[in-house]
Coordinates of C-alpha atoms in Angstrom, one line a residue:
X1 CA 29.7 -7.3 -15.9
X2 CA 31.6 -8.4 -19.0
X3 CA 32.7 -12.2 -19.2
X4 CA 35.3 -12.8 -22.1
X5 CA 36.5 -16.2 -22.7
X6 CA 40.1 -16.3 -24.6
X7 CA 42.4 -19.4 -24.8
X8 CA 40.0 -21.1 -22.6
X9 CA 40.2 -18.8 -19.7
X10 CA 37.6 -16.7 -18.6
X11 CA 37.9 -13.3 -17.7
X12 CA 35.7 -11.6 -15.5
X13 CA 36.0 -7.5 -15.9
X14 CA 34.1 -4.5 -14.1
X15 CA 33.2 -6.4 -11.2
X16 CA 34.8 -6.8 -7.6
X17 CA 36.8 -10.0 -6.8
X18 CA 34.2 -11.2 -3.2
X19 CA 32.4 -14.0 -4.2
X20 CA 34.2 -15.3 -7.8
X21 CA 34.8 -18.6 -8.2
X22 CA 38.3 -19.9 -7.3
X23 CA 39.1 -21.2 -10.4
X24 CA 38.8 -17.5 -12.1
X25 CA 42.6 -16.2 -11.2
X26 CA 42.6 -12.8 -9.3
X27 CA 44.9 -11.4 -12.3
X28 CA 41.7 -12.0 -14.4
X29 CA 39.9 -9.6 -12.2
X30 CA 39.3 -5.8 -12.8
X31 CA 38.0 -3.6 -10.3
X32 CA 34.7 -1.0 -11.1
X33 CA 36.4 1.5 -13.3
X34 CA 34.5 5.1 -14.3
X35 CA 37.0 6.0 -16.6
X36 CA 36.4 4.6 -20.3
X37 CA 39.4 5.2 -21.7
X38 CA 41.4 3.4 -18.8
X39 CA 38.8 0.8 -19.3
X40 CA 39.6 0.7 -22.8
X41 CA 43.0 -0.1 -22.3
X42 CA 42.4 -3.1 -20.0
X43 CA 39.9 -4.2 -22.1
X44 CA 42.3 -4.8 -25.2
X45 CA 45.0 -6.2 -22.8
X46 CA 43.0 -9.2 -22.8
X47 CA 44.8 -12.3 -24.1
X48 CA 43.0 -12.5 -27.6
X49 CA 41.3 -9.7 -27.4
X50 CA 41.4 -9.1 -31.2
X51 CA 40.1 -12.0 -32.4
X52 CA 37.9 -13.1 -29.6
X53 CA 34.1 -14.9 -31.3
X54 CA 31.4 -13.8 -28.9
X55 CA 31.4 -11.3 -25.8
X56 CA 28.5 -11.4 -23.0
X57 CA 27.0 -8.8 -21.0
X58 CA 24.0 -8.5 -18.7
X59 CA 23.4 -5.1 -19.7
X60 CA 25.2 -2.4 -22.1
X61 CA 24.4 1.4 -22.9
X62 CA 25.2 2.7 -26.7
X63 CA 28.6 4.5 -25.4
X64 CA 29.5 0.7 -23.9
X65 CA 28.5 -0.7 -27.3
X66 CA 31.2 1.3 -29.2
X67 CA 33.7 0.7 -26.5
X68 CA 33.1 -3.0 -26.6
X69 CA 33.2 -2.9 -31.0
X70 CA 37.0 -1.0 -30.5
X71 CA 37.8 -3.6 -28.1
X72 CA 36.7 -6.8 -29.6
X73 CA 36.6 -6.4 -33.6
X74 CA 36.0 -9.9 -34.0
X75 CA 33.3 -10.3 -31.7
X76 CA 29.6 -11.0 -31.5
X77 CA 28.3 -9.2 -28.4
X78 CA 25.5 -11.2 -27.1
X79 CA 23.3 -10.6 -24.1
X80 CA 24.3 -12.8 -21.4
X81 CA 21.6 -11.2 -18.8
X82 CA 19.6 -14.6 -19.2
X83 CA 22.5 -17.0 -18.3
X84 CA 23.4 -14.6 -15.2
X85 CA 19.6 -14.4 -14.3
X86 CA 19.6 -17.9 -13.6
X87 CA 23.0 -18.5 -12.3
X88 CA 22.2 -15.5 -9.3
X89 CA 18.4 -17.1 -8.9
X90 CA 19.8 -20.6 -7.6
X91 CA 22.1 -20.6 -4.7
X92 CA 24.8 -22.5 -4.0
X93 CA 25.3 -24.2 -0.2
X94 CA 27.8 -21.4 0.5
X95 CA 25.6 -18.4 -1.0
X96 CA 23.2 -19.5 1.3
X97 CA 25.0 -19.9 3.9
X98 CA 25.9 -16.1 3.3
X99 CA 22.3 -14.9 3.4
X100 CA 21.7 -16.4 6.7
X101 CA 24.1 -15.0 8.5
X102 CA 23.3 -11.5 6.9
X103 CA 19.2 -12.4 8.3
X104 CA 21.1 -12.7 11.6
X105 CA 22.6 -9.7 11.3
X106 CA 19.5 -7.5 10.3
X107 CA 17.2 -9.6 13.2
X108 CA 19.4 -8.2 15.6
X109 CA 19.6 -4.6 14.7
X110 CA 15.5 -5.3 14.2
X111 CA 15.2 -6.1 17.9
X112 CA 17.4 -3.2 19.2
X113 CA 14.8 -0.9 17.1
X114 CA 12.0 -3.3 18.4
X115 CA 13.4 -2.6 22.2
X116 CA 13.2 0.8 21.4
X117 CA 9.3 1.1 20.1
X118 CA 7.1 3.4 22.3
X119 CA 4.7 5.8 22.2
X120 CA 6.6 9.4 20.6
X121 CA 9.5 7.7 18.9
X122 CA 9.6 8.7 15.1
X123 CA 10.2 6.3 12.5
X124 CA 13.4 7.7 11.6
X125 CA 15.0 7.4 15.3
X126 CA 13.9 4.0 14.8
X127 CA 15.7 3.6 11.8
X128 CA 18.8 5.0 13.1
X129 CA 18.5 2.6 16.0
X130 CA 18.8 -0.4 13.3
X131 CA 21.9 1.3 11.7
X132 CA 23.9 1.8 15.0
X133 CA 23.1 -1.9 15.6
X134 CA 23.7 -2.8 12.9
X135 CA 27.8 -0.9 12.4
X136 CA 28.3 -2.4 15.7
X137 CA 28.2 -5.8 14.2
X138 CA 30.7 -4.7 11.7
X139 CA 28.3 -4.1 9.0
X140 CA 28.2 -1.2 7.0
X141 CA 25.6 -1.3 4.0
X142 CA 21.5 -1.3 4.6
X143 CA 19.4 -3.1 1.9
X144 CA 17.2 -0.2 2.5
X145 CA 17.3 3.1 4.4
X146 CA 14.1 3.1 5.6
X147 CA 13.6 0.7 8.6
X148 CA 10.2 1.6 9.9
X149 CA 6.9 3.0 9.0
X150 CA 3.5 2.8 10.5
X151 CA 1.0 1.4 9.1
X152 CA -1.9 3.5 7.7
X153 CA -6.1 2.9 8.7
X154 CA -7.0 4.3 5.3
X155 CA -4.7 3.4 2.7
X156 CA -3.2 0.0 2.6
X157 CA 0.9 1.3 1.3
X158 CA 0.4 4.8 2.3
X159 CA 3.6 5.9 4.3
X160 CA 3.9 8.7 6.5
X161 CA 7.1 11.0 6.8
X162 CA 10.0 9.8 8.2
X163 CA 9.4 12.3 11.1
X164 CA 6.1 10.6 12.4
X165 CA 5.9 9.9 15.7
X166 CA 4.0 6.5 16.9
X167 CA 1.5 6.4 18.7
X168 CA -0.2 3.9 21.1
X169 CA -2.2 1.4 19.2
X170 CA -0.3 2.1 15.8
X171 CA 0.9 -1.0 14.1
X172 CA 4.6 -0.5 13.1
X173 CA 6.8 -2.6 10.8
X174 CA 10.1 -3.1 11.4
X175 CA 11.8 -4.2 8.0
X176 CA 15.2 -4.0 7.3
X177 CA 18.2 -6.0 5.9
X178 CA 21.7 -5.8 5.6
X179 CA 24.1 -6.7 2.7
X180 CA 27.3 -8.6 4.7
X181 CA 29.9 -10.2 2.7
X182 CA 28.2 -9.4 -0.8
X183 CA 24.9 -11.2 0.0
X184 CA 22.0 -9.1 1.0
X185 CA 19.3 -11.1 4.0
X186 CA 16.5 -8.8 4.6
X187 CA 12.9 -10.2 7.4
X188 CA 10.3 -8.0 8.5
X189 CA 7.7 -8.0 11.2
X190 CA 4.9 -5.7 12.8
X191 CA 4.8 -4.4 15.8
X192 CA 1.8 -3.0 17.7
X193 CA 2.9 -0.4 20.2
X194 CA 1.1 -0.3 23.9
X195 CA -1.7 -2.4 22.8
X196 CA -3.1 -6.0 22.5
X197 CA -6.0 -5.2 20.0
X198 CA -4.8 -7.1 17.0
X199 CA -4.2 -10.6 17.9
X200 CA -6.8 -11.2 14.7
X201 CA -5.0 -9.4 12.1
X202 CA -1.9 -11.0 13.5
X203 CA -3.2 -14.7 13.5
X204 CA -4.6 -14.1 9.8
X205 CA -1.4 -13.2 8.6
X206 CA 0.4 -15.7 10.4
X207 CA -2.1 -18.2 8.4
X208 CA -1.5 -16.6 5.1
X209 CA 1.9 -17.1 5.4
X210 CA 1.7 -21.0 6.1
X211 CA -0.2 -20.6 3.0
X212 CA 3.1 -18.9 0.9
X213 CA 5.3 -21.5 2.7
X214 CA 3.1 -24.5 1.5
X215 CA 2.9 -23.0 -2.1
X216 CA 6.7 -23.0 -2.3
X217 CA 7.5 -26.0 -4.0
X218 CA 10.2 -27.3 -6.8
X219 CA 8.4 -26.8 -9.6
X220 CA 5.4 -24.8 -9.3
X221 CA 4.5 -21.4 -11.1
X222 CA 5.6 -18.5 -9.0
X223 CA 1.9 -17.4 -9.5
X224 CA 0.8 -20.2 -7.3
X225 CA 2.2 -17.5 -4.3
X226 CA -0.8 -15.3 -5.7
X227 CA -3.3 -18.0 -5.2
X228 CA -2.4 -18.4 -2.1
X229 CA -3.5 -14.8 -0.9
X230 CA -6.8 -15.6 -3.4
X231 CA -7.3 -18.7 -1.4
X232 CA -6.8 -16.7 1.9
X233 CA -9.2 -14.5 0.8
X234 CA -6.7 -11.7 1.4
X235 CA -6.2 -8.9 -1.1
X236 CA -2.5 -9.2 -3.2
X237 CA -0.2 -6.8 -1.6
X238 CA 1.2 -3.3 -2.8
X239 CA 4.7 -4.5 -2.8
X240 CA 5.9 -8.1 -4.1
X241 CA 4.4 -11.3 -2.9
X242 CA 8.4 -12.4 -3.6
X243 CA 11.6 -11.1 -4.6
X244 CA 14.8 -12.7 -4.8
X245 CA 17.1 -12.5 -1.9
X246 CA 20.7 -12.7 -2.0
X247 CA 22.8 -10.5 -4.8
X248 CA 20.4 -8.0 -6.0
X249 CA 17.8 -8.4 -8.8
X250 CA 17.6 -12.2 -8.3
X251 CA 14.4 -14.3 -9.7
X252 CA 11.7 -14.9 -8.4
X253 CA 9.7 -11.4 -8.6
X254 CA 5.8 -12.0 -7.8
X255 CA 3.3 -9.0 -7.8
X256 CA 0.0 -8.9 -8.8
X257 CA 0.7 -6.4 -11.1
X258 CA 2.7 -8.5 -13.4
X259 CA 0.7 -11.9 -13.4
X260 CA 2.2 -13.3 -16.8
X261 CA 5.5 -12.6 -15.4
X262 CA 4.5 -14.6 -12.1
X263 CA 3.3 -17.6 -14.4
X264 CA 6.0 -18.1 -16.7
X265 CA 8.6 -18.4 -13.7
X266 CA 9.0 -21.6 -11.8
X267 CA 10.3 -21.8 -8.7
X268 CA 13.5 -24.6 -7.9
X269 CA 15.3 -25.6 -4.8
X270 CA 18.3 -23.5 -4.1
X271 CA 16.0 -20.2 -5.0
X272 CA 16.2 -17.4 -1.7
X273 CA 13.6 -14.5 -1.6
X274 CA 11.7 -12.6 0.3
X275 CA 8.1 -13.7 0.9
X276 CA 6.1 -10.9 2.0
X277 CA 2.8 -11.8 3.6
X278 CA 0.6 -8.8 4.4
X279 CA -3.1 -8.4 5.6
X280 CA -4.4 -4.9 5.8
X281 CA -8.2 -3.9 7.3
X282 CA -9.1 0.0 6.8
X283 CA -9.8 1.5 9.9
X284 CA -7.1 -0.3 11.7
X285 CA -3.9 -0.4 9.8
X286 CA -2.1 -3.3 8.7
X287 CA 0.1 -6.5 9.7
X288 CA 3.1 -7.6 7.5
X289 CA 5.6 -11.0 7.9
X290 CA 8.7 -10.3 5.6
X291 CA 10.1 -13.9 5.5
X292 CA 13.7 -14.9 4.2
X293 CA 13.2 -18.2 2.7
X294 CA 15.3 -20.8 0.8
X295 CA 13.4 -23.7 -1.6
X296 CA 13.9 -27.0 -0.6
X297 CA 13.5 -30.4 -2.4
X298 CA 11.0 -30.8 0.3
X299 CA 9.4 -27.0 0.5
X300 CA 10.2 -24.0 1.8
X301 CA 12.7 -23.4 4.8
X302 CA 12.8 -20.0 6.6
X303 CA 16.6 -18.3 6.8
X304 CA 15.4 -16.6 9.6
X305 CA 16.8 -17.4 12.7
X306 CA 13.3 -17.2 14.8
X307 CA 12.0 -19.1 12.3
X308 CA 8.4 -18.0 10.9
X309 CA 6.7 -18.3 14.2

């Protein structure tokens, strides 16, 4: 994404028009474009192009560079990845808005595969059951293409092919998402086929996750997610505690691998993400709640529409 401001309009270049702001006119629009030298050429059609102060981009290679310095001789490029990072981390009414009704989407192809769980299914039928629900709502593009995956007794983020058949007892997530009108709404939840042996691992996770929702407050360190599961006495999990939700790379992003990272972000209302809470016990398998969430003024609110219960 390259923004250039000339004459006091903004031009908004190597991007697709869904989702830009009205007042950005569609002639200031450029579609994705492989072709450098076609790029190029746009690129100096800009109205002041050649004497243009200061261009911003959220991320540039060394071959971009030298395009950029042929297009704009005058300019300062400058890295405008901060200003977007924080534009795409709070949501507008409307964004969010978008990201529920992509949730909806992906909970209902998540209960066609759910009605389909039993005993010699693989994971990838499974998955292909979410997709055909999912094009049948008119939607076209996975967040992932992995759907399920059972859970392992001996290793808590070991998968198993995408062939693997369940089997009675196995605990099975279900997590998918969807992206529908450029926003992306993703919820996961764990299954436990032909058996009622788990209720415990179930109610502790249910618990831990009251715990996320409570630690998502205006204002508080992101890392206040990881004290939660320290508080649950619940090992942090393999993948994120939180990532944002919505257009892709969004803040926050919690793992316990990065806990400076976690500390030095803040959470604020009109933040989306994905808040993952996952207890595992070896010899058993593991339970995971993938919750799409929005930050209120007065806490966290789930996007899903069966709520976090």
């Amino acid at each position: 994404c390259v923004l250039v401001r000339s004459s006091g309009a903004v031009h908004l270049l190597s991007t697709w028009d869904e989702g830009v702001p009205e007042e950005i006119p569609h002639e200031h629009l450029y579609g994705i474009s492989f072709n450098s030298t076609n790029f190029l050429k746009v690129l100096q059609g800009v109205e002041g192009a050649a004497t243009v102060g200061r261009v911003a981009t959220d991320a540039l290679t060394p071959s971009s560079a030298g395009l950029l310095a042929k297009a704009f001789p005058a300019a300062e490029l400058v890295d405008g990845e901060p200003l977007l990072r924080r534009a795409r981390a709070v949501k507008t009414t409307g964004e969010i808005d978008a990201i529920r009704t992509s949730v909806a989407v992906a909970e209902r192809a998540l209960d066609a595969a759910a009605a389909a769980l039993a005993p010699g299914v693989t994971e990838r039928a499974l998955t292909g059951v979410f997709m055909e629900a999912m094009a049948s709502a008119g939607v076209t593009t996975p967040a992932s293409q992995d759907v399920a995956w059972i859970t392992s007794s001996d290793d808590p983020w070991r998968r198993a092919s995408r062939d693997a058949a369940v089997a009675s007892g196995d605990l099975v997530v279900l997590e998918g998402g969807v992206i529908a009108g450029g926003y992306a709404g993703e919820v996961g939840r764990t299954h436990e086929v032909a058996s009622v042996a788990s209720g415990a691992r179930f109610r502790e996770c249910d618990a831990l996750l009251d715990r996320l929702m409570a630690a998502c407050r205006p204002g508080a360190p992101a890392s206040a997610l990881l004290d939660a599961y320290a508080a649950a006495g619940v090992a942090p999990p393999p993948m994120p505690v939180a990532r944002g939700l919505g257009l892709g790379y969004d803040l926050p992003l919690v793992t316990h691998a990065l806990p400076r990272t976690a500390g030095e972000q803040r959470l604020a209302a009109g933040m989306t993400f994905a808040l993952a809470a996952y207890v595992w016990e070896r010899g058993a398998g593991g339970v995971l709640r993938l919750e799409p969430v929005v930050v209120t003024a007065d806490g966290a609110q789930s996007l899903s529409t069966q709520g976090v219960r």
